[in-house]
mmCIF file of C-alpha atoms in Angstrom:
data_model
loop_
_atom_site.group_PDB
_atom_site.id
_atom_site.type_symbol
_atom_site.label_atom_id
_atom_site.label_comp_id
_atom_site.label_asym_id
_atom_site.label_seq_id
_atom_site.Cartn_x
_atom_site.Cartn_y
_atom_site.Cartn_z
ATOM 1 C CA UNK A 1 -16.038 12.791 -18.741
ATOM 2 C CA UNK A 2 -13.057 11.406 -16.908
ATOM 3 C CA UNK A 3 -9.656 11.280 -19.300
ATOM 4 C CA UNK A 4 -10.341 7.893 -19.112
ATOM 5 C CA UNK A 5 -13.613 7.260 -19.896
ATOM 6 C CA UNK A 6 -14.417 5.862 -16.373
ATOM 7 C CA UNK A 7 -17.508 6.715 -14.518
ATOM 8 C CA UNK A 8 -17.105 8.783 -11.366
ATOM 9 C CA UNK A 9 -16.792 6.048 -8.835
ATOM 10 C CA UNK A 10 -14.947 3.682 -11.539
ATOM 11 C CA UNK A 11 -11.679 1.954 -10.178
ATOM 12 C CA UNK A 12 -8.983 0.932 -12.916
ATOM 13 C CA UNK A 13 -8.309 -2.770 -14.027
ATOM 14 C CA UNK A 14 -7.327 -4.093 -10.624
ATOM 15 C CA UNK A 15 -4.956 -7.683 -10.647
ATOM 16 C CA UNK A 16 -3.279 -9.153 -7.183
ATOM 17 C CA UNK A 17 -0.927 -11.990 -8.213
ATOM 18 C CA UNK A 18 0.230 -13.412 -5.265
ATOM 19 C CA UNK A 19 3.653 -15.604 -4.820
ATOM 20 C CA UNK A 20 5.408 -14.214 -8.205
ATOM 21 C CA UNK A 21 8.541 -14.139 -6.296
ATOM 22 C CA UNK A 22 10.547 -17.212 -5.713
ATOM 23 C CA UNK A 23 12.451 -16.362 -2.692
ATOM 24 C CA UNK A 24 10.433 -13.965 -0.244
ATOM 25 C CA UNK A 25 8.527 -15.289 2.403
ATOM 26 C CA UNK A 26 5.163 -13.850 0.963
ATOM 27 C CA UNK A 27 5.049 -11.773 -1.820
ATOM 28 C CA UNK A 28 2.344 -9.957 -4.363
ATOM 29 C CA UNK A 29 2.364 -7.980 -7.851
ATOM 30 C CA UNK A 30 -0.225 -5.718 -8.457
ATOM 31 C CA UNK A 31 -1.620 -3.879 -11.118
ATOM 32 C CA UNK A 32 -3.449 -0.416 -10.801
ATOM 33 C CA UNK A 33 -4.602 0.151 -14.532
ATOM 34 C CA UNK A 34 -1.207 1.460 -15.504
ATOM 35 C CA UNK A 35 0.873 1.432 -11.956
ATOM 36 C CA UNK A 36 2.465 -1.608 -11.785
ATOM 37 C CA UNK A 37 4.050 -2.607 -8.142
ATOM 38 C CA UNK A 38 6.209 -5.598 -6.489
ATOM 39 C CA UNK A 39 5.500 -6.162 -3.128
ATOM 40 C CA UNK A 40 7.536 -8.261 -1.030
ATOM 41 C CA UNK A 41 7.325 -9.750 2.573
ATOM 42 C CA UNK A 42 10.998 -11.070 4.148
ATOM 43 C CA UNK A 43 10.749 -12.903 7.806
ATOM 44 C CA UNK A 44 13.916 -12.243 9.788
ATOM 45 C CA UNK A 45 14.359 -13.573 13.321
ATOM 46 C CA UNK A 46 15.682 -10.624 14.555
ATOM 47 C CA UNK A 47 14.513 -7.210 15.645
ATOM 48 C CA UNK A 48 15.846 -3.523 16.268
ATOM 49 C CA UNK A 49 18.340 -3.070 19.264
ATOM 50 C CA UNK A 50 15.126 -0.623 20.543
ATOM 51 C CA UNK A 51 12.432 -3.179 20.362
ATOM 52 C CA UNK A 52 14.364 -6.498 21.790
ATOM 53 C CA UNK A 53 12.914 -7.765 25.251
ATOM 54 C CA UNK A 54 9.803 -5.797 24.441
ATOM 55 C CA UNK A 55 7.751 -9.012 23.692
ATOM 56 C CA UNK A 56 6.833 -7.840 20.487
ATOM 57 C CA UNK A 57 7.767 -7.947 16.797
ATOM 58 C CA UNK A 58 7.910 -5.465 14.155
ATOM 59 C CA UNK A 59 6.975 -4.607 10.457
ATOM 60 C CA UNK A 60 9.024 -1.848 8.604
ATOM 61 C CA UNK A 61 8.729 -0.593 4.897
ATOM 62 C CA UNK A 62 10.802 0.205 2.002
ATOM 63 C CA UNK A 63 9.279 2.255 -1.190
ATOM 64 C CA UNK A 64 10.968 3.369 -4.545
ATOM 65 C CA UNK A 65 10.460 2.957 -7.926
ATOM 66 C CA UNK A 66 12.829 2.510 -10.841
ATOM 67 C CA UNK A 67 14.290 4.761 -13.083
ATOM 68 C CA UNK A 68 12.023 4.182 -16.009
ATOM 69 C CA UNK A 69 8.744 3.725 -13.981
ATOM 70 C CA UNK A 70 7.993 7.391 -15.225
ATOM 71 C CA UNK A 71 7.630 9.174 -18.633
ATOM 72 C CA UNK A 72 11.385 10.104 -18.222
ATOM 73 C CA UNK A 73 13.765 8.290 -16.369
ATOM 74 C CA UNK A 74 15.211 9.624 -12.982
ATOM 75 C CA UNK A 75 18.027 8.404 -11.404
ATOM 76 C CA UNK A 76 18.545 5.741 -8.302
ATOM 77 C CA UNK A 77 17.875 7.011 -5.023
ATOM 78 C CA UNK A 78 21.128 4.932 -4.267
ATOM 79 C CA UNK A 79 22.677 6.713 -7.015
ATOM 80 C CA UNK A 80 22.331 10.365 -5.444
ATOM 81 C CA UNK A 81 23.676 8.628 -2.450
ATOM 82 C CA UNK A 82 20.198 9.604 0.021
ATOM 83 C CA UNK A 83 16.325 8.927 -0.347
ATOM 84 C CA UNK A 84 13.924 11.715 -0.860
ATOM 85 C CA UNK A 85 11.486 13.351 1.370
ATOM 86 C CA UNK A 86 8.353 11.893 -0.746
ATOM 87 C CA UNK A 87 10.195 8.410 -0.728
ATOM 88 C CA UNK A 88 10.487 8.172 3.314
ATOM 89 C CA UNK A 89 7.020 9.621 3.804
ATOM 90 C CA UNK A 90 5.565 6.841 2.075
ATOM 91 C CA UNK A 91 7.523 4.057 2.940
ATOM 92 C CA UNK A 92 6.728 5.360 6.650
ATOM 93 C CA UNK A 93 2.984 5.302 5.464
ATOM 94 C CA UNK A 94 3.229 1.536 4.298
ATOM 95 C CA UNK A 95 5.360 0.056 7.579
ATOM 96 C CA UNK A 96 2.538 2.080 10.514
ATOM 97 C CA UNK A 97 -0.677 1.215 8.032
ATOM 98 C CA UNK A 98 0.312 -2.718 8.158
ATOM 99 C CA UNK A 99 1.516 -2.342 11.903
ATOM 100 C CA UNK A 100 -2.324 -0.957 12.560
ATOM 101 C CA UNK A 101 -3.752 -4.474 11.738
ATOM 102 C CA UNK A 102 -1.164 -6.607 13.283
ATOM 103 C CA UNK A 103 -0.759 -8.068 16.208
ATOM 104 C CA UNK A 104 2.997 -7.424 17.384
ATOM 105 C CA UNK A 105 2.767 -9.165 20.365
ATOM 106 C CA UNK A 106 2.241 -12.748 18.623
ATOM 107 C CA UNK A 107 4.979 -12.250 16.026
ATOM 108 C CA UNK A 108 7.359 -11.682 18.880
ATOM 109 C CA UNK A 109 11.532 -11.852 18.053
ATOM 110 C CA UNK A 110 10.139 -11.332 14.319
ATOM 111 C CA UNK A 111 10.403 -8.792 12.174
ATOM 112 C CA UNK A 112 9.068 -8.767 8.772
ATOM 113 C CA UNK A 113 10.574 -6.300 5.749
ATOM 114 C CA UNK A 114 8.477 -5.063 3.406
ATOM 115 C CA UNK A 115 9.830 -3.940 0.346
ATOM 116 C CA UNK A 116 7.278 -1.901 -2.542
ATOM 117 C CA UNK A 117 9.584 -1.755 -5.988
ATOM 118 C CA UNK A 118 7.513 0.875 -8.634
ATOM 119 C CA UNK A 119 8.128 -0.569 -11.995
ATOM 120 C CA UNK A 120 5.690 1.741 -13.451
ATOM 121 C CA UNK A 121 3.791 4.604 -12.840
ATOM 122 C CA UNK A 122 0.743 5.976 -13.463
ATOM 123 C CA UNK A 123 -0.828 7.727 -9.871
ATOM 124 C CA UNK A 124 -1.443 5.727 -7.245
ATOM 125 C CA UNK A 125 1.285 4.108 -6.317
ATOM 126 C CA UNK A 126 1.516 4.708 -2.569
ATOM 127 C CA UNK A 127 -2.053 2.852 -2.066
ATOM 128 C CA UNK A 128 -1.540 0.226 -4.711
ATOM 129 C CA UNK A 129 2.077 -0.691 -2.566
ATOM 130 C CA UNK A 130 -0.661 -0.565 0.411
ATOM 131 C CA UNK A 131 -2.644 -2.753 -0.924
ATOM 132 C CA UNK A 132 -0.048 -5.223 -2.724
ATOM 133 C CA UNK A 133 1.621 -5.375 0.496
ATOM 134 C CA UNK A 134 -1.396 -6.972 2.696
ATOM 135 C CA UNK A 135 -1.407 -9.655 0.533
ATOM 136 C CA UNK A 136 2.503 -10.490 0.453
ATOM 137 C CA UNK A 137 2.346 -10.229 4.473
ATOM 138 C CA UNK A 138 -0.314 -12.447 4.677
ATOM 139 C CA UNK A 139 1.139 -15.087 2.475
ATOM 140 C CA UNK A 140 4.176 -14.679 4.611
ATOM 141 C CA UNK A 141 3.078 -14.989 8.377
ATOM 142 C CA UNK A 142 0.971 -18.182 6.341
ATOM 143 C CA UNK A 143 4.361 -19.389 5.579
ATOM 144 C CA UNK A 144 5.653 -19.022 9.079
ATOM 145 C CA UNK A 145 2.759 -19.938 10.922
ATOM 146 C CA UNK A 146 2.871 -23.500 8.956
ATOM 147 C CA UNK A 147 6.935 -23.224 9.659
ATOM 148 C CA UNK A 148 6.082 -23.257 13.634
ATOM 149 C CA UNK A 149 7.216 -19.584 14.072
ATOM 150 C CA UNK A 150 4.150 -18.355 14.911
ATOM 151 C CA UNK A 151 0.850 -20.017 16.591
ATOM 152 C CA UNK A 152 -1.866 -18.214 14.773
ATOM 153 C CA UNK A 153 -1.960 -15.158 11.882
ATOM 154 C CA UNK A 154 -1.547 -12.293 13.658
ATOM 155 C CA UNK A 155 -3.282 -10.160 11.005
ATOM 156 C CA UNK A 156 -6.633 -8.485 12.947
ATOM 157 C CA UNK A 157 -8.268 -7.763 9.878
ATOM 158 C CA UNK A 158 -7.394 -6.587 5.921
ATOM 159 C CA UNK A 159 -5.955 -3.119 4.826
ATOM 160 C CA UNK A 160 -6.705 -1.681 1.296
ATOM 161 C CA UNK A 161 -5.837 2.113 0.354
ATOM 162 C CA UNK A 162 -7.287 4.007 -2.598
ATOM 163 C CA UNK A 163 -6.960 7.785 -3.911
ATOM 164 C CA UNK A 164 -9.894 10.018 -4.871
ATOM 165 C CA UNK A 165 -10.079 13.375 -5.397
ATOM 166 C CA UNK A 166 -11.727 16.527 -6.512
ATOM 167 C CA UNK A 167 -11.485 17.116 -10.973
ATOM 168 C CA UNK A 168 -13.173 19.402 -12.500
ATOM 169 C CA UNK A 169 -15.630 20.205 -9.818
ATOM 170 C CA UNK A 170 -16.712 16.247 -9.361
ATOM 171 C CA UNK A 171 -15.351 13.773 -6.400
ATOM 172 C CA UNK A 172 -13.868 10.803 -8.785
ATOM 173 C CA UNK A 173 -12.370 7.421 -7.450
ATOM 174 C CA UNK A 174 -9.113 6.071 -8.364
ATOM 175 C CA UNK A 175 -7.204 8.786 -9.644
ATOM 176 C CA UNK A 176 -5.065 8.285 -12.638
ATOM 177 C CA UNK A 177 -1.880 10.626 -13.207
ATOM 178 C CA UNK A 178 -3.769 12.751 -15.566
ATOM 179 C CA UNK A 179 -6.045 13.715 -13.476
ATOM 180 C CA UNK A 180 -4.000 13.481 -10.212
ATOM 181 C CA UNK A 181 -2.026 16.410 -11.559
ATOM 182 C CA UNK A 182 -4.591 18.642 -12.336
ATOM 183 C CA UNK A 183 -7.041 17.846 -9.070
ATOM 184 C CA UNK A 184 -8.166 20.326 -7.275
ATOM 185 C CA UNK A 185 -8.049 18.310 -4.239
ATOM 186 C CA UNK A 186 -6.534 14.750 -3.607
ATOM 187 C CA UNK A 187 -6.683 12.524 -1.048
ATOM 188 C CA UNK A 188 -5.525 8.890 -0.349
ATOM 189 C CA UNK A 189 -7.664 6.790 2.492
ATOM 190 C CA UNK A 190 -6.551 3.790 4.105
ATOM 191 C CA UNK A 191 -9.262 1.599 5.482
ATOM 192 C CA UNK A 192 -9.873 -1.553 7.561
ATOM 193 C CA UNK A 193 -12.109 -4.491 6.746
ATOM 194 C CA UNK A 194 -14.369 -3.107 9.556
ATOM 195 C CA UNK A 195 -14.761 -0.070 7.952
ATOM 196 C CA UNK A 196 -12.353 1.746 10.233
ATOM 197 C CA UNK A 197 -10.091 4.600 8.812
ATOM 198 C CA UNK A 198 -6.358 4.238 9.450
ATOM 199 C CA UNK A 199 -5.200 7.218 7.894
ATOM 200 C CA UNK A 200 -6.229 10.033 5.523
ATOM 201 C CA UNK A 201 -3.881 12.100 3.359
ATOM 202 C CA UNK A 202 -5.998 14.903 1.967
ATOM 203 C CA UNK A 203 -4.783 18.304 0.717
ATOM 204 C CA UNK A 204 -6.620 20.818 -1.404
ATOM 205 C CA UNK A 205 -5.190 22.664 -3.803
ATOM 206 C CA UNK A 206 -6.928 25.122 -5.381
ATOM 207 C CA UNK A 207 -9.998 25.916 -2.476
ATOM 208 C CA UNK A 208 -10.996 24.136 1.182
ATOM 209 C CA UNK A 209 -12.627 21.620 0.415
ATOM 210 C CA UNK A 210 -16.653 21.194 2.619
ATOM 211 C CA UNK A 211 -17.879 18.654 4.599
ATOM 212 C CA UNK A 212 -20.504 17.622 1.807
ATOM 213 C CA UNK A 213 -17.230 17.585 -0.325
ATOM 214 C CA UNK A 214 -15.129 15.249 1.706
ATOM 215 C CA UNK A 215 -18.017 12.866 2.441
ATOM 216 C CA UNK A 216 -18.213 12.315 -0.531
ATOM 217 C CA UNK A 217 -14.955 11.485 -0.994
ATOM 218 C CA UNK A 218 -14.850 9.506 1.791
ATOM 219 C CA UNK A 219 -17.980 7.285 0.694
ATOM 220 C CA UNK A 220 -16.000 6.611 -2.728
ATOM 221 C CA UNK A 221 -12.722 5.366 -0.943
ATOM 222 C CA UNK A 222 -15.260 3.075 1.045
ATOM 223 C CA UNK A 223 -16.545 1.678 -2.601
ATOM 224 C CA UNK A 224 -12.731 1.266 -3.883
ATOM 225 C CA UNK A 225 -11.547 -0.163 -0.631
ATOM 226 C CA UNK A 226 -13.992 -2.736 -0.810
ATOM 227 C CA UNK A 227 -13.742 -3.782 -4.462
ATOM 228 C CA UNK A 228 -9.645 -3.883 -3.322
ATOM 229 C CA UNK A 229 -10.523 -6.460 -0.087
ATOM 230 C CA UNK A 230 -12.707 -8.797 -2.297
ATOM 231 C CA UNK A 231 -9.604 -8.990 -4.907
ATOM 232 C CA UNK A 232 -7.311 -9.604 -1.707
ATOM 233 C CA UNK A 233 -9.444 -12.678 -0.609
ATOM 234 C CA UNK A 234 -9.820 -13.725 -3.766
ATOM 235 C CA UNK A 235 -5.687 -13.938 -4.049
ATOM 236 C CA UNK A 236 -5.099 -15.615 -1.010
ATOM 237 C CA UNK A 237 -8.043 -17.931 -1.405
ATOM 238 C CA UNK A 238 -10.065 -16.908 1.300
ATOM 239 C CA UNK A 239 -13.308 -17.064 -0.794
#
């Protein structure tokens, strides 16, 4: 029996509220059972020095959560005067898994900033920022496209990201804290709509983990990623 009483291929309570922010371009709050993340989308006409006359745009990501997101509260990154190593990782993840399923070339001189605030935590954060953030891009290259500043959405398809993981012997979907921090292996898949990986993050902890092992892991993020899509077109009103 999970901690939570959810069955082995179980996601949390999943909610996408799209356009909860007044002033971004596109924007999204989700709600992972207990993780709780703001996702934002800002459109500026402008790019990197590195990327202008390139004929393409860009997408770049920003991650962090706030002090009290956790059981005990930890100080601003801004604070300490420098991010940390777990806090560029996955703000890296976000910006190249959202880059995957774009189109830079028809977003050209644009550049869109996404920014994933944690207001609470409970495991799972990176892939419900994922997740959130499809949706607040989306709404915003809607917002531009019907502005003139694109032709056509550049988005080639959805991305949704879950965790699963290895607890107490048994592949599980949607890991919670509690059992995030006692897995024996975890992993966090990103997927396509076409059923395309974009990335894995997968370490085992406590023994290798077998190809029966991660199959099955692999067939639960599937399941999740799915469930995630459906509540993404049902947000934007795609179905």
């Amino acid at each position: 029996m999970r901690p939570s009483g959810r069955a082995a291929d179980q996601m949390r309570p999943v909610t996408l509220e799209p356009d909860v922010s007044k002033h971004a371009e596109g924007s999204c709050f989700v709600r992972l059972g207990d993780t709780h993340v703001l996702c934002t989308a800002t459109v500026e006409q402008r790019l990197p020095h590195w990327l202008k006359g390139s004929g393409k745009g860009w997408i770049t990501a920003e991650y962090g959560m706030l002090p009290r997101a956790t059981g005990t509260r930890t100080d601003r990154e801004a604070a300490r005067g420098r991010q940390s190593g777990r806090t560029h990782e996955i703000q890296r993840l976000i910006g190249r898994c959202l880059r995957t399923m774009t189109d830079l070339t028809a977003i050209a001189d644009i550049q869109v900033r996404l920014d994933c605030d944690v207001i609470q935590a409970d495991g799972g954060s990176r892939t419900a920022s994922i997740t959130g953030a499809y949706v607040a891009l989306y709404r915003a290259f809607a917002k531009v496209q019907g502005l003139g500043l694109i032709k056509a959405m550049p988005l080639k398809g959805q991305v949704a990201a879950v965790s699963c993981g290895i607890v107490g012997g048994a592949p599980v979907l949607d890991l919670d804290y509690a059992e995030d921090s006692t897995a024996s292996t975890d992993a966090n898949f990103v997927l396509a709509s076409d059923g395309g990986l974009i990335e894995v993050q997968a370490t085992a902890e406590a023994e290798p983990v077998n190809d029966g092992q991660f199959s099955a892991l692999l067939g639960l993020a599937r399941q999740g990623a799915t469930e995630l899509m459906a509540l993404q077109r049902k947000a934007l009103g795609l179905e």
